[in-house]
Coordinates of C-alpha atoms in Angstrom, one line a residue:
M1 CA -12.8 -23.2 31.7
S2 CA -11.4 -20.5 29.4
K3 CA -11.6 -18.1 32.3
W4 CA -9.6 -20.3 34.6
E5 CA -5.9 -19.3 34.9
M6 CA -3.4 -21.9 33.7
V7 CA -0.4 -22.1 36.1
R8 CA 2.8 -24.0 36.7
L9 CA 2.9 -26.4 39.7
G10 CA 5.9 -24.4 40.8
D11 CA 3.6 -21.3 41.1
V12 CA 1.0 -22.9 43.5
G13 CA 3.4 -23.9 46.2
V14 CA 6.9 -24.9 47.3
I15 CA 8.2 -28.1 45.6
I16 CA 10.6 -30.4 47.5
T17 CA 12.2 -33.6 46.3
G18 CA 12.4 -36.1 49.1
N19 CA 15.6 -37.8 50.4
T20 CA 16.6 -40.7 52.5
P21 CA 18.5 -40.2 55.8
R22 CA 21.7 -42.2 56.0
K23 CA 21.1 -45.8 56.9
S24 CA 24.6 -46.0 58.4
D25 CA 23.5 -43.6 61.2
L26 CA 21.3 -45.9 63.2
K27 CA 19.8 -43.1 65.2
N28 CA 17.9 -42.0 62.1
Y29 CA 15.7 -45.1 62.4
E30 CA 15.9 -46.1 66.1
T31 CA 12.3 -44.8 66.8
N32 CA 9.2 -44.6 64.7
D33 CA 8.4 -40.9 65.2
I34 CA 7.8 -39.6 61.7
P35 CA 6.1 -41.4 58.8
F36 CA 8.6 -41.9 55.9
Y37 CA 6.8 -42.4 52.6
K38 CA 7.9 -44.5 49.6
P39 CA 6.0 -45.2 46.4
G40 CA 4.7 -48.5 47.8
D41 CA 2.6 -46.6 50.3
F42 CA 0.5 -45.1 47.5
I43 CA -2.4 -46.7 45.7
E44 CA -2.3 -46.2 41.9
G45 CA -5.1 -44.5 40.2
R46 CA -6.6 -42.6 43.1
I47 CA -5.8 -40.1 45.8
S48 CA -4.2 -41.8 48.8
S49 CA -5.0 -40.2 52.2
L50 CA -1.6 -40.9 53.8
R51 CA -1.9 -41.6 57.5
K52 CA 0.5 -44.4 58.1
A53 CA 3.8 -45.4 56.3
E54 CA 5.4 -48.8 56.1
N55 CA 8.6 -47.1 57.2
N56 CA 9.4 -44.4 59.8
I57 CA 12.2 -42.2 60.9
S58 CA 13.2 -40.8 64.3
T59 CA 13.0 -37.2 65.5
Y60 CA 16.8 -37.3 65.4
A61 CA 16.5 -37.7 61.6
K62 CA 14.9 -34.3 61.2
K63 CA 18.3 -32.7 60.8
S64 CA 18.9 -34.6 57.6
A65 CA 15.4 -35.5 56.2
R66 CA 13.2 -33.0 54.4
I67 CA 10.3 -32.7 56.7
L68 CA 6.9 -31.9 55.1
P69 CA 3.9 -30.2 56.8
Q70 CA 0.4 -31.8 57.1
G71 CA -1.5 -31.3 53.9
S72 CA 1.4 -31.6 51.5
V73 CA 0.7 -33.3 48.2
L74 CA 3.1 -36.2 47.3
V75 CA 3.6 -37.4 43.7
T76 CA 5.8 -40.3 42.7
C77 CA 8.2 -39.2 39.9
I78 CA 10.6 -42.2 39.5
G79 CA 9.5 -45.7 38.4
I80 CA 5.7 -45.7 38.6
I81 CA 4.8 -42.1 37.7
G82 CA 1.9 -40.2 39.1
K83 CA 0.9 -42.0 42.2
I84 CA -0.6 -39.3 44.5
G85 CA -1.1 -38.9 48.2
V86 CA -2.0 -36.2 50.7
I87 CA -0.2 -36.5 54.1
Q88 CA -2.3 -36.2 57.2
E89 CA 0.5 -35.3 59.6
E90 CA 4.1 -34.0 59.5
S91 CA 6.0 -36.5 57.4
A92 CA 9.0 -37.2 55.1
C93 CA 9.5 -39.0 51.8
N94 CA 12.2 -40.6 49.7
Q95 CA 13.9 -39.3 46.6
Q96 CA 11.4 -41.0 44.3
I97 CA 8.8 -38.5 45.3
N98 CA 8.2 -34.8 44.7
A99 CA 6.2 -33.0 47.3
I100 CA 4.2 -29.8 46.9
I101 CA 3.5 -27.6 49.9
P102 CA 0.6 -25.6 48.5
D103 CA 0.1 -21.9 49.1
E104 CA -3.3 -22.2 50.9
I105 CA -4.2 -18.6 49.9
I106 CA -4.4 -19.6 46.2
C107 CA -4.6 -23.4 46.1
F108 CA -6.6 -26.1 48.0
N109 CA -4.5 -29.2 48.5
R110 CA -7.3 -31.7 47.7
Y111 CA -8.1 -29.8 44.4
L112 CA -4.3 -29.9 43.6
S113 CA -4.2 -33.6 44.0
Y114 CA -7.1 -34.2 41.7
A115 CA -5.7 -31.7 39.1
I116 CA -2.5 -33.8 39.0
L117 CA -4.5 -37.0 38.8
H118 CA -6.4 -35.6 35.8
I119 CA -3.2 -35.1 33.9
N120 CA -1.7 -38.4 34.8
K121 CA -1.2 -39.5 31.2
S122 CA 0.7 -36.3 30.5
L123 CA 3.0 -37.0 33.4
N124 CA 3.9 -40.4 32.0
D125 CA 4.5 -38.8 28.6
I126 CA 7.0 -36.4 30.2
A127 CA 8.9 -39.2 31.9
N128 CA 12.2 -39.2 30.0
S129 CA 13.5 -42.8 30.3
A130 CA 12.1 -46.0 28.8
V131 CA 14.0 -48.1 31.4
V132 CA 13.3 -46.2 34.6
P133 CA 10.7 -43.5 33.9
I134 CA 11.6 -40.2 35.7
I135 CA 10.3 -36.7 36.0
N136 CA 12.9 -34.4 37.5
K137 CA 12.1 -31.5 39.8
S138 CA 12.5 -28.9 37.0
Q139 CA 10.1 -30.7 34.7
F140 CA 7.7 -31.3 37.5
S141 CA 7.7 -27.6 38.5
N142 CA 6.8 -26.6 34.9
I143 CA 3.7 -28.9 34.6
I144 CA 0.6 -26.8 33.8
I145 CA -2.7 -27.2 35.6
P146 CA -5.9 -25.0 35.6
L147 CA -6.4 -22.9 38.7
P148 CA -10.0 -21.8 39.2
P149 CA -11.0 -19.5 42.1
L150 CA -10.5 -21.1 45.6
D151 CA -14.2 -21.7 46.2
I152 CA -14.5 -23.5 42.9
Q153 CA -11.5 -25.6 43.8
K154 CA -13.1 -26.7 47.0
K155 CA -16.4 -27.6 45.3
I156 CA -14.6 -29.7 42.7
A157 CA -12.6 -31.5 45.5
A158 CA -15.8 -32.1 47.5
A159 CA -17.6 -33.6 44.5
L160 CA -14.7 -35.9 43.7
D161 CA -14.2 -36.8 47.3
T162 CA -17.8 -37.9 47.6
A163 CA -17.6 -40.0 44.4
N164 CA -14.3 -41.6 45.7
A165 CA -15.9 -42.4 49.1
L166 CA -18.7 -44.3 47.4
I167 CA -16.2 -46.2 45.3
E168 CA -14.2 -47.1 48.4
K169 CA -17.3 -48.2 50.3
R170 CA -18.2 -50.5 47.4
K171 CA -14.7 -52.0 47.4
E172 CA -15.0 -52.6 51.1
Q173 CA -18.2 -54.5 50.6
I174 CA -16.5 -56.7 48.0
E175 CA -13.6 -57.3 50.3
K176 CA -16.1 -58.4 53.1
L177 CA -17.6 -61.0 50.8
D178 CA -14.1 -62.4 50.2
L179 CA -13.6 -62.6 53.9
L180 CA -17.0 -64.2 54.3
I181 CA -15.9 -67.1 52.0
K182 CA -12.7 -67.5 53.9
S183 CA -14.6 -67.5 57.2
Q184 CA -17.0 -70.2 55.9
F185 CA -14.0 -72.3 54.8
I186 CA -12.6 -72.3 58.3
E187 CA -16.0 -73.0 59.9
M188 CA -16.6 -76.0 57.7
F189 CA -13.1 -77.5 57.5
G190 CA -11.1 -75.9 60.3
D191 CA -7.8 -74.1 60.0
P192 CA -5.8 -76.3 57.5
V193 CA -2.6 -75.4 59.3
T194 CA -3.6 -77.1 62.5
N195 CA -6.1 -79.4 60.9
P196 CA -8.3 -79.7 64.1
K197 CA -10.8 -82.1 62.3
G198 CA -8.1 -84.5 61.3
W199 CA -8.6 -84.6 57.6
E200 CA -6.4 -86.9 55.6
R201 CA -3.4 -85.3 54.0
T202 CA -2.3 -86.6 50.6
P203 CA -0.2 -85.4 47.6
M204 CA -2.3 -83.3 45.2
G205 CA -1.2 -85.4 42.3
K206 CA -3.6 -88.1 43.4
Y207 CA -6.5 -85.9 42.3
I208 CA -5.0 -84.4 39.1
A209 CA -6.4 -85.5 35.8
L210 CA -4.3 -83.2 33.6
L211 CA -1.3 -81.0 34.4
T212 CA 0.1 -79.1 31.4
D213 CA 1.7 -75.9 30.2
F214 CA 1.8 -73.6 27.1
S215 CA 4.6 -75.5 25.4
A216 CA 3.3 -79.0 26.0
N217 CA 1.7 -79.5 22.5
G218 CA 3.8 -77.5 20.0
S219 CA 7.0 -75.7 19.3
Y220 CA 7.6 -72.2 20.7
E221 CA 8.7 -70.9 17.3
Y222 CA 5.5 -71.8 15.6
L223 CA 3.3 -70.5 18.4
D224 CA 5.3 -67.3 18.8
S225 CA 4.8 -66.4 15.1
N226 CA 1.0 -66.7 15.6
I227 CA 0.6 -64.6 18.7
V228 CA -1.1 -61.3 17.8
M229 CA -3.1 -58.5 19.4
S230 CA -6.2 -59.1 17.2
N231 CA -9.6 -60.1 18.6
E232 CA -11.1 -60.7 15.1
P233 CA -12.9 -64.0 14.3
G234 CA -10.3 -66.7 13.8
Y235 CA -8.3 -65.9 16.9
A236 CA -8.4 -67.3 20.4
L237 CA -7.5 -65.5 23.6
M238 CA -4.1 -66.5 25.1
V239 CA -4.7 -66.1 28.9
R240 CA -1.7 -64.9 30.8
T241 CA -1.4 -64.6 34.6
T242 CA -1.4 -60.9 34.2
D243 CA -4.9 -61.2 32.8
L244 CA -5.9 -63.4 35.7
E245 CA -4.3 -61.0 38.2
K246 CA -6.4 -58.0 37.0
N247 CA -9.4 -60.2 36.2
D248 CA -9.8 -58.5 32.9
F249 CA -9.9 -60.5 29.6
E250 CA -10.7 -57.6 27.3
K251 CA -8.1 -54.9 27.7
D252 CA -4.4 -55.3 26.8
V253 CA -4.7 -59.0 26.1
K254 CA -3.1 -61.2 23.5
Y255 CA -4.7 -63.6 20.9
I256 CA -3.4 -66.6 19.1
D257 CA -4.3 -67.8 15.6
I258 CA -7.0 -70.4 15.7
K259 CA -4.7 -72.9 13.8
A260 CA -2.1 -72.5 16.5
Y261 CA -4.9 -72.8 19.1
E262 CA -5.8 -76.2 17.7
I263 CA -2.3 -77.4 18.3
L264 CA -2.7 -76.6 22.0
K265 CA -5.4 -79.2 22.5
K266 CA -4.4 -80.0 26.1
S267 CA -4.0 -76.4 27.2
K268 CA -7.3 -75.1 26.0
L269 CA -9.2 -73.3 28.8
F270 CA -12.9 -73.6 29.3
G271 CA -13.2 -72.2 32.8
N272 CA -12.8 -73.7 36.3
E273 CA -9.2 -74.8 35.8
I274 CA -6.5 -74.0 38.4
I275 CA -3.6 -71.9 37.0
I276 CA -0.3 -71.9 38.9
N277 CA 2.7 -69.6 37.9
K278 CA 5.7 -71.8 37.3
I279 CA 8.4 -69.0 37.1
G280 CA 8.9 -65.5 38.6
S281 CA 6.0 -65.3 41.0
A282 CA 6.1 -69.1 41.1
G283 CA 3.3 -70.8 43.0
K284 CA 0.8 -68.0 42.7
V285 CA -2.6 -69.6 42.2
Y286 CA -5.6 -68.5 40.1
I287 CA -8.9 -70.0 39.1
M288 CA -9.9 -69.6 35.5
P289 CA -13.3 -68.0 35.1
V290 CA -15.8 -69.0 32.3
I291 CA -15.4 -66.2 29.7
G292 CA -17.4 -67.6 26.8
K293 CA -14.8 -67.4 24.1
P294 CA -12.0 -69.7 22.9
A295 CA -9.0 -69.4 25.2
S296 CA -5.6 -71.1 25.7
L297 CA -3.1 -71.1 28.5
G298 CA -0.3 -68.5 28.2
R299 CA 3.3 -68.9 29.0
N300 CA 5.0 -69.4 32.4
A301 CA 2.1 -71.2 34.0
F302 CA 0.7 -74.6 34.6
M303 CA -3.0 -75.5 34.1
I304 CA -4.6 -78.2 36.2
R305 CA -7.8 -80.1 35.7
Y306 CA -8.9 -82.4 38.5
K307 CA -10.7 -85.7 38.8
S308 CA -14.3 -85.9 39.8
D309 CA -13.6 -86.8 43.4
I310 CA -12.4 -83.3 44.4
N311 CA -14.2 -79.9 44.1
I312 CA -12.5 -77.1 42.2
K313 CA -13.8 -74.4 44.5
F314 CA -12.6 -76.2 47.5
I315 CA -9.1 -76.9 46.1
Y316 CA -8.8 -73.3 45.0
Y317 CA -9.6 -71.8 48.5
L318 CA -7.3 -74.4 50.1
L319 CA -4.4 -73.5 47.8
V320 CA -4.8 -69.7 48.4
S321 CA -5.2 -70.2 52.2
R322 CA -2.3 -69.6 54.6
Y323 CA -1.8 -73.4 54.7
G324 CA -1.8 -73.6 50.9
E325 CA 0.7 -70.8 50.4
R326 CA 3.1 -72.5 53.0
E327 CA 2.8 -75.9 51.3
I328 CA 3.5 -74.4 47.9
Q329 CA 6.5 -72.4 49.1
K330 CA 8.1 -75.6 50.3
H331 CA 8.3 -76.7 46.6
I332 CA 9.6 -73.4 45.2
R333 CA 13.3 -73.5 44.0
G334 CA 15.7 -70.7 43.1
A335 CA 17.3 -67.8 45.0
V336 CA 16.8 -65.2 42.3
T337 CA 14.4 -66.7 39.7
K338 CA 11.8 -68.6 41.6
T339 CA 10.4 -71.8 39.8
I340 CA 8.2 -74.8 40.5
T341 CA 8.1 -78.0 38.5
K342 CA 5.2 -80.3 37.5
E343 CA 6.4 -83.0 39.9
A344 CA 6.6 -80.4 42.7
V345 CA 3.0 -79.3 42.0
K346 CA 1.9 -83.0 42.2
S347 CA 3.7 -83.3 45.6
I348 CA 1.9 -80.5 47.3
Q349 CA 0.1 -81.9 50.4
I350 CA -3.6 -81.1 50.5
L351 CA -6.4 -81.9 52.9
C352 CA -9.2 -84.3 51.8
P353 CA -12.5 -83.8 53.6
P354 CA -15.6 -85.7 52.2
L355 CA -16.7 -84.6 48.8
Y356 CA -20.2 -83.8 50.0
L357 CA -18.8 -81.1 52.4
Q358 CA -16.6 -79.7 49.5
T359 CA -19.8 -79.5 47.4
Q360 CA -21.7 -77.7 50.2
F361 CA -18.9 -75.2 50.4
A362 CA -18.8 -74.7 46.6
E363 CA -22.6 -74.0 46.7
F364 CA -22.0 -71.3 49.4
V365 CA -19.2 -69.8 47.3
E366 CA -21.4 -69.6 44.2
K367 CA -24.1 -67.7 46.1
V368 CA -21.6 -65.2 47.5
E369 CA -19.9 -64.8 44.1
A370 CA -23.2 -64.0 42.6
Q371 CA -23.5 -61.1 45.0
K372 CA -19.9 -60.2 44.4
T373 CA -20.6 -60.0 40.6
L374 CA -23.4 -57.5 41.1
L375 CA -21.2 -55.4 43.4
Q376 CA -18.4 -55.5 40.9
K377 CA -20.7 -54.4 38.1
S378 CA -21.9 -51.5 40.4
L379 CA -18.2 -50.7 41.1
A380 CA -17.4 -50.6 37.4
D381 CA -20.3 -48.2 36.8
M382 CA -19.2 -46.0 39.7
E383 CA -15.6 -45.8 38.4
Q384 CA -16.9 -45.0 34.9
N385 CA -19.1 -42.2 36.4
Y386 CA -16.2 -41.0 38.4
Q387 CA -14.0 -40.6 35.4
S388 CA -16.8 -38.8 33.6
L389 CA -17.2 -36.5 36.6
L390 CA -13.4 -35.9 36.7
Q391 CA -13.4 -34.8 33.0
K392 CA -16.4 -32.6 33.4
C393 CA -15.0 -30.9 36.5
F394 CA -11.8 -29.9 34.7
K395 CA -13.6 -28.8 31.6
G396 CA -15.6 -26.4 33.7
E397 CA -18.9 -28.0 32.8
I398 CA -20.1 -28.4 36.4
F399 CA -18.9 -25.5 38.5

C-alpha cells in the first residue's frame, strides 16, 4: 500500500453538512417527494444502500434543503459516529450527517464508503465530546484515507460487496427461521389477539413459581462493591438485559464475586428463565439461554421461573407476540421513566392451551433453533472473514 496516495476526504469530493427545512413551513413536508435521511435510517457496522427514508420532504423544500445527487456517501457525525450509507436517488439529510459528493474521476463512491468504514474507530477517537460525540465539517474534511487507482478501488469495492451480500443473505435466512416459528405459533394456537380457538385467559401469576430481581437477596452496597470486569475463576457472570439484547455473554460483560453470587440464591440463572425489564424499556421480554457458567440476574429486570404446568418456550413466544406486547403495555406506568411492578407482571393475562400442545410447539421450536444455531455460527464465520478481507484490502495485500 506504500504506493497508494494518502488523501483528505475533502480532496476526493465536495463535503456538505445536511440541514433540516423549517418545520413551521408546512409546505416543506406536505408531500413525500424527496427522501430525507436521519441517523436512524442507517445500519451500524455496514454500508447501508439507502433507497427509502423514514421521513421525506417536498419538492417545495428544495429551496431550503441541501439536495444531494444519487451516489453521495452519507456519514453520521453527531451522536452515533460513523454510520455510513450510499443514497440511490436524489435525497437530503439532516445536520447530524456529513455527505460527500465524490469526484467520479478519482474516487469510486462504494470504495469511499468502505474506506470510511475501515477507519471507523479513528472517527470515534476524533469525536470531541464525551456527552454528545461530534465530528465537525472541518475535522471530517481533514480525515485521511488511502486512494489507490480507480480500477483498484472498484475491485476492492466489488470484493467487499460480494462478501456483504453473502452476509445479508445469511441474515435473511435466520430471519426466515424466526418467522417460521411465529407462523407455527399462529397455526397451532391461533392469533392470541382474536383467540379464535377460545383458549382460557388467566393472570400469569397463576403459573409463576418464582418472580425475583437483583436486589431481592442482599444489599445493593455489598453487591456493588463486588461487581467487576474479571472473568477469572471465582467470579460469576452478572447478566444484564444489554447482554440478552445482543445475545453475547462474552464481550463487554460484568462479573460478580462468587461470595456475592452466593447471596443471590434466588436470582441465580441456569437457563430457560424469562427475563422482563422492570424500568426504562420496561416490559421488554427475553429468554435466558443455557450458557454453561455461573450466572446471576443483573439490575433493572425481573426473572421468572414457571410451574410445571406451562411450557417456557410457549410462554416466551406468547409474551413477545403482538398480543403479549399489548397486554404487557397495559401494566406499564410512568410518562417519562417507564416501570412495571411484580404485581403487574403477575396480572398479565395469558392464554392457556393444553400443555401437550405447548410441548409440541416447544419441540418444533427446538428443531428450528438447532438450524438457526448452525446458521448463526456460519454468519459469525462470515463476518470474521469479512473483517479479515477488509483489513487485507486496505493493507494492499490483495489488489
